[in-house]
């Protein structure tokens, strides 16, 4: 524990760290904790998994007292991350007894209003914090430490104006800490405008490349889903995350995995908060081993024991790819990232390879049994279950689908996909259908 104490962390936090069984500080902790506890503004280039919560946590817990109003505000992009960060901060502050509510949208506001009365530290998403500001139910006048966590993600999601409005309500003589996996132009602009002589520190990538195997399969369109089923059934795995680019695709994969005897849970931004929380809980507790998700689940969340990440849809840029595969091969464990490429994924895959210089090995296509596909989305983009009797002839999902109706996660994050008029449909056809169907690629 001496190595933590040396960084300037006070004893009550060191005691909590001991209970968490951390042996030595991570790289970002070593570099950033001495600066943050000394009161400096810091820009930390580090993603989740690097141990950054303890970096700002050690500063917050050290400098905040019980019952002295909201002395620290942590802004995070998603509700799940708000819960996760608040939970970690509560754990680290167990010997200091701070009240640390998580405040985010999609749930009732009244309990939060009550909680905010007693809060010492608040972890929240920008939209809901702004809502409380407008209602006059949050008092930010005593904030001395402001944390922008996953800043690049927050700005990508369109929260930049909300964040600026929130910052403007915090006292000018505060300490500001900014954490971001990438230092984008917007991140730089915010830091120039709102931080005082910030010191930049960076940690190496926390995913150990020697522990992460990256592979891809080039499949004909019509066996894309069948290959996923095959691999899920044949690869020895712990927890598995299957990433899709759209909500529709998430629903399609999760529902049809069920029909193929694979218990899977879906999570995307179209679900209520209660549903999202319960899905994540079940996955954390390993009650369900396959999580089919949109990118809302790829950033920030720290889930232990993810051995495989599948890209059922290839993300459209390399940053997203890195965030997704970063869910596995964490904390010294081995992991595998598997990309399943159909025709529609090739452009995205080229972009990922071009920008990342990563080595992704091509795998031979195994002999694949045709999977059952019973569930197809309807034309409006919301899920619709077509049971084994099949209602495929009614053209519900026919070629008139246009544009991306998938909606978005949280706010403006688009879950884009190929929903062009007729472009790249293959023919993974639902079984039990005797009528002809349009070509359809999943
Ligand atoms: P974070 O980047 O804060 O989300 O942390 C990612 C994970 O690393 C969490 O599960 C932490 O409990 C864990 N962690 C943080 N610091 C350390 C450390 N020094 N040693 C081992 N695990 C750590």
Short mmCIF file of C-alpha atoms and ligand atoms in Angstrom, two decimals:
data_model
loop_
_atom_site.label_atom_id
_atom_site.label_comp_id
_atom_site.label_asym_id
_atom_site.label_seq_id
_atom_site.Cartn_x
_atom_site.Cartn_y
_atom_site.Cartn_z
CA UNK A 1 0.00 0.00 0.00
CA UNK A 2 3.03 2.19 0.38
CA UNK A 3 3.09 2.82 -3.36
CA UNK A 4 -0.41 4.35 -3.15
CA UNK A 5 0.44 6.38 -0.06
CA UNK A 6 3.51 7.76 -1.84
CA UNK A 7 1.28 9.27 -4.49
CA UNK A 8 -0.31 11.44 -1.82
CA UNK A 9 -3.45 9.42 -1.21
CA UNK A 10 -4.84 9.77 2.32
CA UNK A 11 -5.20 6.80 4.66
CA UNK A 12 -9.02 6.32 4.50
CA UNK A 13 -8.76 5.89 0.73
CA UNK A 14 -5.69 3.67 1.03
CA UNK A 15 -7.71 1.45 3.37
CA UNK A 16 -10.47 1.17 0.79
CA UNK A 17 -7.89 0.44 -1.93
CA UNK A 18 -6.49 -2.33 0.23
CA UNK A 19 -9.92 -3.88 0.51
CA UNK A 20 -10.29 -3.67 -3.26
CA UNK A 21 -7.07 -5.74 -3.37
CA UNK A 22 -5.23 -3.41 -5.72
CA UNK A 23 -1.55 -4.21 -5.48
CA UNK A 24 0.09 -1.33 -7.23
CA UNK A 25 -1.04 1.87 -8.93
CA UNK A 26 -1.82 1.75 -12.62
CA UNK A 27 0.17 3.90 -15.00
CA UNK A 28 -2.36 6.72 -15.12
CA UNK A 29 -2.70 6.63 -11.33
CA UNK A 30 1.05 6.94 -10.92
CA UNK A 31 1.25 9.83 -13.34
CA UNK A 32 -1.88 11.76 -12.45
CA UNK A 33 -2.70 11.27 -8.75
CA UNK A 34 0.17 13.42 -7.41
CA UNK A 35 -0.99 16.23 -9.71
CA UNK A 36 -4.71 16.04 -8.94
CA UNK A 37 -4.31 15.80 -5.18
CA UNK A 38 -2.02 18.82 -5.37
CA UNK A 39 -4.89 20.78 -6.91
CA UNK A 40 -3.70 21.01 -10.53
CA UNK A 41 -5.99 21.04 -13.53
CA UNK A 42 -5.23 17.88 -15.46
CA UNK A 43 -6.09 16.51 -18.90
CA UNK A 44 -5.66 12.76 -18.76
CA UNK A 45 -5.50 10.80 -21.98
CA UNK A 46 -6.85 7.53 -20.72
CA UNK A 47 -9.77 5.28 -21.34
CA UNK A 48 -11.88 3.26 -18.96
CA UNK A 49 -10.03 0.30 -17.63
CA UNK A 50 -6.96 2.42 -17.00
CA UNK A 51 -7.93 3.07 -13.38
CA UNK A 52 -8.92 6.69 -13.95
CA UNK A 53 -11.83 6.65 -11.49
CA UNK A 54 -9.39 6.33 -8.63
CA UNK A 55 -7.44 9.26 -10.07
CA UNK A 56 -10.28 11.73 -9.76
CA UNK A 57 -11.75 9.77 -6.85
CA UNK A 58 -8.63 10.26 -4.74
CA UNK A 59 -8.80 13.98 -5.38
CA UNK A 60 -12.53 14.29 -4.73
CA UNK A 61 -12.62 12.14 -1.61
CA UNK A 62 -9.58 13.87 -0.20
CA UNK A 63 -10.99 17.36 -0.64
CA UNK A 64 -14.72 16.93 0.01
CA UNK A 65 -16.41 16.77 3.38
CA UNK A 66 -19.68 15.34 4.54
CA UNK A 67 -22.68 17.74 4.62
CA UNK A 68 -20.97 20.75 3.12
CA UNK A 69 -23.04 20.89 -0.07
CA UNK A 70 -22.12 19.64 -3.53
CA UNK A 71 -18.38 20.10 -3.63
CA UNK A 72 -17.70 18.01 -6.68
CA UNK A 73 -19.55 17.30 -9.90
CA UNK A 74 -18.57 14.47 -12.24
CA UNK A 75 -20.10 14.65 -15.71
CA UNK A 76 -20.26 11.40 -17.67
CA UNK A 77 -21.82 10.58 -21.03
CA UNK A 78 -24.12 7.68 -20.18
CA UNK A 79 -26.40 6.49 -17.43
CA UNK A 80 -24.55 3.22 -17.07
CA UNK A 81 -21.29 5.03 -16.59
CA UNK A 82 -22.92 7.35 -14.05
CA UNK A 83 -23.95 4.32 -12.00
CA UNK A 84 -20.56 2.67 -12.36
CA UNK A 85 -18.56 5.77 -11.41
CA UNK A 86 -20.83 6.60 -8.46
CA UNK A 87 -20.50 3.02 -7.22
CA UNK A 88 -16.69 3.16 -7.44
CA UNK A 89 -16.53 6.50 -5.68
CA UNK A 90 -18.76 5.18 -2.90
CA UNK A 91 -16.45 2.19 -2.53
CA UNK A 92 -13.33 4.33 -2.40
CA UNK A 93 -14.95 6.70 0.10
CA UNK A 94 -16.35 4.03 2.41
CA UNK A 95 -14.16 5.28 5.28
CA UNK A 96 -15.07 8.87 4.69
CA UNK A 97 -18.84 8.59 4.34
CA UNK A 98 -19.65 10.89 1.48
CA UNK A 99 -23.09 10.94 -0.06
CA UNK A 100 -22.65 10.36 -3.79
CA UNK A 101 -25.83 10.02 -5.85
CA UNK A 102 -25.89 9.20 -9.56
CA UNK A 103 -28.19 11.52 -11.46
CA UNK A 104 -29.35 10.71 -14.98
CA UNK A 105 -32.39 10.78 -17.23
CA UNK A 106 -34.90 8.06 -17.94
CA UNK A 107 -35.84 7.63 -14.28
CA UNK A 108 -38.03 9.61 -11.88
CA UNK A 109 -36.70 13.02 -10.91
CA UNK A 110 -38.26 13.30 -7.42
CA UNK A 111 -35.98 10.80 -5.65
CA UNK A 112 -33.02 12.59 -7.22
CA UNK A 113 -34.25 15.94 -5.91
CA UNK A 114 -34.32 14.49 -2.40
CA UNK A 115 -30.89 12.92 -2.85
CA UNK A 116 -29.40 16.15 -4.13
CA UNK A 117 -30.32 17.84 -0.85
CA UNK A 118 -27.74 15.71 0.97
CA UNK A 119 -25.23 15.19 -1.81
CA UNK A 120 -21.54 15.88 -1.25
CA UNK A 121 -20.53 14.69 -4.70
CA UNK A 122 -22.77 14.25 -7.75
CA UNK A 123 -22.12 12.00 -10.72
CA UNK A 124 -24.46 12.77 -13.60
CA UNK A 125 -25.22 12.95 -17.27
CA UNK A 126 -25.33 16.47 -18.72
CA UNK A 127 -28.99 16.43 -19.80
CA UNK A 128 -30.36 15.58 -16.37
CA UNK A 129 -27.96 17.89 -14.53
CA UNK A 130 -29.16 20.71 -16.77
CA UNK A 131 -32.74 19.74 -16.02
CA UNK A 132 -32.05 20.05 -12.30
CA UNK A 133 -30.34 23.40 -12.89
CA UNK A 134 -33.42 24.68 -14.67
CA UNK A 135 -35.68 23.49 -11.87
CA UNK A 136 -33.38 25.01 -9.28
CA UNK A 137 -32.94 21.63 -7.60
CA UNK A 138 -29.17 21.48 -7.79
CA UNK A 139 -26.81 23.99 -6.22
CA UNK A 140 -23.45 24.11 -7.95
CA UNK A 141 -22.13 27.19 -6.17
CA UNK A 142 -19.92 25.16 -3.84
CA UNK A 143 -18.34 22.97 -6.50
CA UNK A 144 -14.58 23.00 -6.14
CA UNK A 145 -13.73 19.98 -8.28
CA UNK A 146 -15.33 19.50 -11.68
CA UNK A 147 -14.62 16.29 -13.58
CA UNK A 148 -15.40 15.74 -17.25
CA UNK A 149 -15.19 12.01 -17.71
CA UNK A 150 -15.08 10.45 -21.17
CA UNK A 151 -15.10 13.98 -22.54
CA UNK A 152 -14.61 12.95 -26.16
CA UNK A 153 -17.58 10.64 -25.94
CA UNK A 154 -19.71 13.30 -24.27
CA UNK A 155 -18.99 15.73 -27.07
CA UNK A 156 -19.48 13.10 -29.77
CA UNK A 157 -22.93 12.55 -28.32
CA UNK A 158 -23.81 16.19 -28.76
CA UNK A 159 -23.54 17.26 -25.13
CA UNK A 160 -21.00 20.01 -25.68
CA UNK A 161 -23.41 22.93 -25.25
CA UNK A 162 -24.98 21.38 -22.17
CA UNK A 163 -21.53 20.83 -20.71
CA UNK A 164 -20.57 24.44 -21.35
CA UNK A 165 -23.75 25.68 -19.70
CA UNK A 166 -23.08 23.49 -16.67
CA UNK A 167 -19.46 24.64 -16.46
CA UNK A 168 -20.62 28.26 -16.55
CA UNK A 169 -22.65 27.66 -13.38
CA UNK A 170 -19.68 26.27 -11.44
CA UNK A 171 -17.43 28.64 -9.50
CA UNK A 172 -14.47 30.00 -11.47
CA UNK A 173 -11.90 29.10 -8.83
CA UNK A 174 -12.53 25.39 -9.07
CA UNK A 175 -10.19 22.61 -10.11
CA UNK A 176 -11.09 20.97 -13.42
CA UNK A 177 -10.08 17.44 -14.41
CA UNK A 178 -10.72 16.14 -17.89
CA UNK A 179 -10.48 12.50 -18.92
CA UNK A 180 -10.65 11.48 -22.53
CA UNK A 181 -9.53 8.50 -24.58
CA UNK A 182 -8.74 10.83 -27.47
CA UNK A 183 -7.87 14.50 -27.42
CA UNK A 184 -10.19 15.78 -30.13
CA UNK A 185 -10.48 19.37 -31.33
CA UNK A 186 -13.55 19.88 -29.12
CA UNK A 187 -11.74 18.50 -26.10
CA UNK A 188 -8.86 20.90 -26.73
CA UNK A 189 -11.26 23.81 -27.16
CA UNK A 190 -13.06 23.09 -23.90
CA UNK A 191 -9.77 22.75 -22.06
CA UNK A 192 -8.49 26.05 -23.46
CA UNK A 193 -11.68 27.83 -22.43
CA UNK A 194 -12.32 26.31 -19.05
CA UNK A 195 -9.11 24.98 -17.55
CA UNK A 196 -6.24 26.75 -15.82
CA UNK A 197 -2.77 25.81 -17.06
CA UNK A 198 -3.79 22.20 -17.47
CA UNK A 199 -1.10 19.56 -17.33
CA UNK A 200 -1.47 16.74 -19.85
CA UNK A 201 -0.71 13.19 -18.84
CA UNK A 202 -1.19 10.09 -20.89
CA UNK A 203 -1.26 6.39 -20.21
CA UNK A 204 -0.44 3.68 -22.67
CA UNK A 205 -3.33 1.65 -23.95
CA UNK A 206 -4.68 -0.56 -21.19
CA UNK A 207 -5.50 -3.39 -23.55
CA UNK A 208 -2.36 -5.46 -23.75
CA UNK A 209 -1.93 -6.29 -27.46
CA UNK A 210 -0.06 -9.46 -26.60
CA UNK A 211 -3.16 -10.74 -24.79
CA UNK A 212 -5.66 -9.77 -27.44
CA UNK A 213 -6.21 -11.90 -30.53
CA UNK A 214 -7.98 -10.11 -33.36
CA UNK A 215 -9.50 -12.10 -36.17
CA UNK A 216 -11.95 -11.69 -39.01
CA UNK A 217 -14.11 -13.89 -41.18
CA UNK A 218 -15.11 -12.86 -44.64
CA UNK A 219 -18.54 -14.39 -45.08
CA UNK A 220 -21.08 -14.47 -47.83
CA UNK A 221 -24.03 -12.30 -46.77
CA UNK A 222 -26.29 -15.24 -46.34
CA UNK A 223 -24.30 -16.95 -43.64
CA UNK A 224 -23.30 -13.96 -41.53
CA UNK A 225 -25.74 -14.75 -38.76
CA UNK A 226 -25.22 -18.50 -39.05
CA UNK A 227 -21.48 -17.99 -38.58
CA UNK A 228 -22.09 -15.99 -35.42
CA UNK A 229 -24.23 -18.79 -34.05
CA UNK A 230 -21.61 -21.34 -35.03
CA UNK A 231 -18.80 -19.42 -33.32
CA UNK A 232 -20.82 -18.77 -30.19
CA UNK A 233 -21.52 -22.46 -29.95
CA UNK A 234 -17.99 -23.62 -30.67
CA UNK A 235 -15.62 -21.04 -29.16
CA UNK A 236 -14.84 -21.64 -25.52
CA UNK A 237 -15.76 -18.36 -23.89
CA UNK A 238 -16.53 -16.51 -20.70
CA UNK A 239 -18.70 -13.44 -21.07
CA UNK A 240 -19.32 -12.39 -24.66
CA UNK A 241 -20.29 -9.04 -26.10
CA UNK A 242 -21.75 -8.92 -29.61
CA UNK A 243 -21.71 -5.43 -31.07
CA UNK A 244 -24.10 -4.18 -33.70
CA UNK A 245 -24.36 -0.77 -35.32
CA UNK A 246 -28.10 -0.27 -35.02
CA UNK A 247 -30.81 -0.96 -32.52
CA UNK A 248 -32.64 -2.98 -35.14
CA UNK A 249 -29.59 -5.11 -35.67
CA UNK A 250 -29.22 -5.62 -31.90
CA UNK A 251 -32.83 -6.79 -31.64
CA UNK A 252 -32.45 -8.99 -34.69
CA UNK A 253 -29.35 -10.74 -33.37
CA UNK A 254 -30.51 -11.11 -29.76
CA UNK A 255 -33.92 -12.48 -30.68
CA UNK A 256 -32.62 -14.91 -33.24
CA UNK A 257 -29.82 -16.16 -31.00
CA UNK A 258 -32.60 -17.15 -28.64
CA UNK A 259 -34.24 -19.14 -31.39
CA UNK A 260 -30.95 -20.95 -31.88
CA UNK A 261 -30.65 -21.99 -28.27
CA UNK A 262 -28.25 -19.24 -27.21
CA UNK A 263 -29.47 -17.22 -24.25
CA UNK A 264 -28.65 -13.62 -25.07
CA UNK A 265 -29.69 -10.25 -23.71
CA UNK A 266 -30.01 -7.14 -25.80
CA UNK A 267 -29.11 -3.65 -24.66
CA UNK A 268 -29.39 -0.41 -26.59
CA UNK A 269 -30.48 3.16 -26.11
CA UNK A 270 -34.08 2.40 -27.00
CA UNK A 271 -34.64 0.57 -23.73
CA UNK A 272 -35.93 2.19 -20.58
CA UNK A 273 -33.35 2.91 -17.93
CA UNK A 274 -34.80 0.27 -15.64
CA UNK A 275 -34.41 -2.34 -18.37
CA UNK A 276 -30.86 -1.27 -19.18
CA UNK A 277 -29.86 -1.43 -15.54
CA UNK A 278 -31.36 -4.87 -15.04
CA UNK A 279 -29.72 -6.21 -18.22
CA UNK A 280 -26.32 -4.93 -17.13
CA UNK A 281 -26.83 -6.37 -13.65
CA UNK A 282 -27.59 -9.79 -15.05
CA UNK A 283 -24.52 -9.64 -17.28
CA UNK A 284 -22.28 -8.45 -14.44
CA UNK A 285 -23.57 -11.26 -12.27
CA UNK A 286 -23.02 -13.70 -15.12
CA UNK A 287 -26.64 -14.80 -15.16
CA UNK A 288 -26.49 -14.31 -18.88
CA UNK A 289 -23.31 -14.83 -20.88
CA UNK A 290 -24.04 -13.15 -24.18
CA UNK A 291 -24.80 -9.45 -24.36
CA UNK A 292 -25.85 -8.07 -27.72
CA UNK A 293 -25.30 -4.36 -27.68
CA UNK A 294 -25.07 -1.14 -29.54
CA UNK A 295 -22.22 1.22 -28.86
CA UNK A 296 -23.89 2.60 -25.78
CA UNK A 297 -22.35 -0.35 -23.97
CA UNK A 298 -18.92 -0.14 -25.55
CA UNK A 299 -17.59 2.90 -23.79
CA UNK A 300 -16.80 3.33 -20.21
CA UNK A 301 -18.27 0.18 -18.81
CA UNK A 302 -15.95 -2.04 -16.91
CA UNK A 303 -17.22 -5.58 -17.07
CA UNK A 304 -15.00 -8.25 -15.67
CA UNK A 305 -14.55 -11.52 -17.50
CA UNK A 306 -15.39 -10.54 -21.09
CA UNK A 307 -13.39 -13.09 -23.09
CA UNK A 308 -14.84 -12.38 -26.53
CA UNK A 309 -15.99 -9.31 -28.39
CA UNK A 310 -17.77 -9.93 -31.67
CA UNK A 311 -18.33 -7.21 -34.19
CA UNK A 312 -21.43 -8.47 -35.90
CA UNK A 313 -21.48 -5.13 -37.64
CA UNK A 314 -18.14 -3.45 -38.18
CA UNK A 315 -18.13 0.03 -36.65
CA UNK A 316 -17.75 2.90 -39.01
CA UNK A 317 -14.60 4.29 -37.55
CA UNK A 318 -11.49 3.05 -35.89
CA UNK A 319 -12.07 4.86 -32.61
CA UNK A 320 -15.28 2.97 -32.11
CA UNK A 321 -13.51 -0.25 -33.00
CA UNK A 322 -10.88 0.36 -30.33
CA UNK A 323 -13.51 1.16 -27.72
CA UNK A 324 -15.37 -2.03 -28.50
CA UNK A 325 -12.41 -4.37 -28.42
CA UNK A 326 -11.23 -2.65 -25.25
CA UNK A 327 -14.00 -4.50 -23.37
CA UNK A 328 -11.87 -7.62 -23.48
CA UNK A 329 -8.23 -8.53 -22.66
CA UNK A 330 -8.39 -6.34 -19.58
CA UNK A 331 -6.36 -6.49 -16.42
CA UNK A 332 -3.86 -9.04 -17.72
CA UNK A 333 -6.51 -11.46 -19.02
CA UNK A 334 -6.60 -12.86 -22.53
CA UNK A 335 -9.28 -11.89 -24.99
CA UNK A 336 -10.42 -12.32 -28.54
CA UNK A 337 -12.02 -9.82 -30.89
CA UNK A 338 -13.81 -11.43 -33.84
CA UNK A 339 -15.09 -9.49 -36.81
CA UNK A 340 -17.75 -11.00 -39.02
CA UNK A 341 -17.61 -9.30 -42.37
CA UNK A 342 -20.35 -9.50 -44.91
CA UNK A 343 -20.39 -7.40 -48.04
CA UNK A 344 -21.89 -4.40 -46.27
CA UNK A 345 -19.04 -4.26 -43.75
CA UNK A 346 -16.11 -3.98 -46.12
CA UNK A 347 -15.98 -0.19 -46.32
CA UNK A 348 -16.05 0.17 -42.55
CA UNK A 349 -13.48 -2.56 -42.13
CA UNK A 350 -11.09 -0.88 -44.56
CA UNK A 351 -11.42 2.33 -42.54
CA UNK A 352 -10.69 0.49 -39.29
CA UNK A 353 -7.56 -1.10 -40.79
CA UNK A 354 -6.39 2.11 -42.41
CA UNK A 355 -6.63 4.23 -39.29
CA UNK A 356 -5.48 1.75 -36.70
CA UNK A 357 -2.58 -0.19 -38.13
CA UNK A 358 -3.80 -3.17 -36.16
CA UNK A 359 -3.13 -6.74 -37.10
CA UNK A 360 -6.33 -8.64 -37.68
CA UNK A 361 -5.85 -12.17 -38.89
CA UNK A 362 -8.09 -13.70 -41.50
CA UNK A 363 -9.66 -16.96 -40.38
CA UNK A 364 -10.83 -19.78 -42.61
CA UNK A 365 -14.59 -20.06 -42.81
CA UNK A 366 -15.67 -23.16 -40.95
CA UNK A 367 -18.37 -25.48 -42.16
CA UNK A 368 -21.46 -23.71 -40.90
CA UNK A 369 -24.89 -25.09 -40.31
CA UNK A 370 -27.68 -22.77 -41.38
CA UNK A 371 -29.12 -21.02 -38.33
CA UNK A 372 -32.76 -20.42 -37.62
CA UNK A 373 -33.90 -16.88 -38.38
CA UNK A 374 -37.44 -16.24 -37.24
CA UNK A 375 -37.39 -12.68 -36.09
CA UNK A 376 -37.23 -9.74 -38.43
CA UNK A 377 -37.81 -6.10 -37.67
CA UNK A 378 -40.83 -4.45 -39.10
CA UNK A 379 -40.76 -1.54 -41.46
CA UNK A 380 -40.90 1.15 -38.81
CA UNK A 381 -37.71 -0.04 -37.30
CA UNK A 382 -39.25 -1.25 -34.09
CA UNK A 383 -39.05 -4.85 -33.24
CA UNK A 384 -41.68 -7.24 -34.38
CA UNK A 385 -41.67 -10.88 -33.72
CA UNK A 386 -42.63 -13.14 -36.55
CA UNK A 387 -43.20 -16.49 -35.02
CA UNK A 388 -42.73 -19.86 -36.54
CA UNK A 389 -45.89 -19.55 -38.56
CA UNK A 390 -44.18 -16.79 -40.45
CA UNK A 391 -45.85 -13.68 -41.76
CA UNK A 392 -43.26 -12.91 -44.29
CA UNK A 393 -45.45 -12.50 -47.27
CA UNK A 394 -47.02 -9.33 -45.97
CA UNK A 395 -43.99 -7.32 -46.95
CA UNK A 396 -43.63 -5.73 -43.52
CA UNK A 397 -39.95 -5.52 -43.76
CA UNK A 398 -39.87 -5.18 -47.50
CA UNK A 399 -37.80 -2.99 -49.74
CA UNK A 400 -39.53 0.23 -48.85
CA UNK A 401 -37.41 0.66 -45.79
CA UNK A 402 -35.43 3.78 -46.32
CA UNK A 403 -33.07 5.79 -44.21
CA UNK A 404 -31.91 4.86 -40.79
CA UNK A 405 -34.85 4.68 -38.50
CA UNK A 406 -32.92 3.11 -35.74
CA UNK A 407 -33.06 6.18 -33.59
CA UNK A 408 -30.14 6.98 -31.39
CA UNK A 409 -28.60 5.99 -28.12
CA UNK A 410 -28.76 8.58 -25.38
CA UNK A 411 -28.86 11.66 -27.51
CA UNK A 412 -27.32 12.15 -30.88
CA UNK A 413 -25.19 9.09 -31.08
CA UNK A 414 -26.34 7.47 -34.23
CA UNK A 415 -26.38 3.78 -34.63
CA UNK A 416 -25.89 3.95 -38.30
CA UNK A 417 -26.23 1.03 -40.56
CA UNK A 418 -26.92 0.12 -44.12
CA UNK A 419 -30.55 0.69 -44.61
CA UNK A 420 -30.24 1.90 -48.14
CA UNK A 421 -33.17 1.20 -50.36
CA UNK A 422 -32.17 -2.12 -51.71
CA UNK A 423 -28.45 -2.09 -51.77
CA UNK A 424 -26.85 -4.95 -49.99
CA UNK A 425 -29.51 -7.37 -48.96
CA UNK A 426 -28.46 -10.95 -49.02
CA UNK A 427 -30.85 -13.72 -48.33
CA UNK A 428 -30.56 -15.00 -44.83
CA UNK A 429 -34.11 -16.06 -44.92
CA UNK A 430 -36.34 -16.87 -42.08
CA UNK A 431 -37.06 -20.52 -41.80
CA UNK A 432 -40.56 -21.89 -41.91
CA UNK A 433 -41.42 -19.45 -44.63
CA UNK A 434 -42.82 -20.99 -47.71
CA UNK A 435 -43.42 -17.71 -49.44
CA UNK A 436 -40.73 -15.83 -51.28
CA UNK A 437 -39.13 -12.99 -49.40
CA UNK A 438 -37.09 -10.07 -50.45
CA UNK A 439 -33.37 -10.34 -50.24
CA UNK A 440 -32.34 -9.45 -46.76
CA UNK A 441 -28.88 -9.24 -45.30
CA UNK A 442 -28.16 -9.59 -41.62
P1 LIG B 1 -11.56 2.56 -14.30
O1 LIG B 1 -10.62 2.91 -15.42
O2 LIG B 1 -11.50 3.53 -13.20
O3 LIG B 1 -12.94 2.32 -14.80
O4 LIG B 1 -11.05 1.17 -13.64
C1 LIG B 1 -11.12 -0.04 -14.32
C2 LIG B 1 -10.99 -1.22 -13.39
O5 LIG B 1 -9.69 -1.30 -12.86
C3 LIG B 1 -11.93 -1.20 -12.20
O6 LIG B 1 -12.51 -2.49 -12.09
C4 LIG B 1 -11.04 -0.93 -11.01
O7 LIG B 1 -11.53 -1.56 -9.86
C5 LIG B 1 -9.73 -1.52 -11.45
N1 LIG B 1 -8.55 -0.85 -10.91
C6 LIG B 1 -8.37 0.48 -10.76
N2 LIG B 1 -7.16 0.72 -10.25
C7 LIG B 1 -6.54 -0.46 -10.10
C8 LIG B 1 -5.26 -0.89 -9.60
N3 LIG B 1 -4.36 -0.01 -9.19
N4 LIG B 1 -4.99 -2.20 -9.56
C9 LIG B 1 -5.90 -3.10 -9.99
N5 LIG B 1 -7.12 -2.80 -10.46
C10 LIG B 1 -7.43 -1.48 -10.51
#
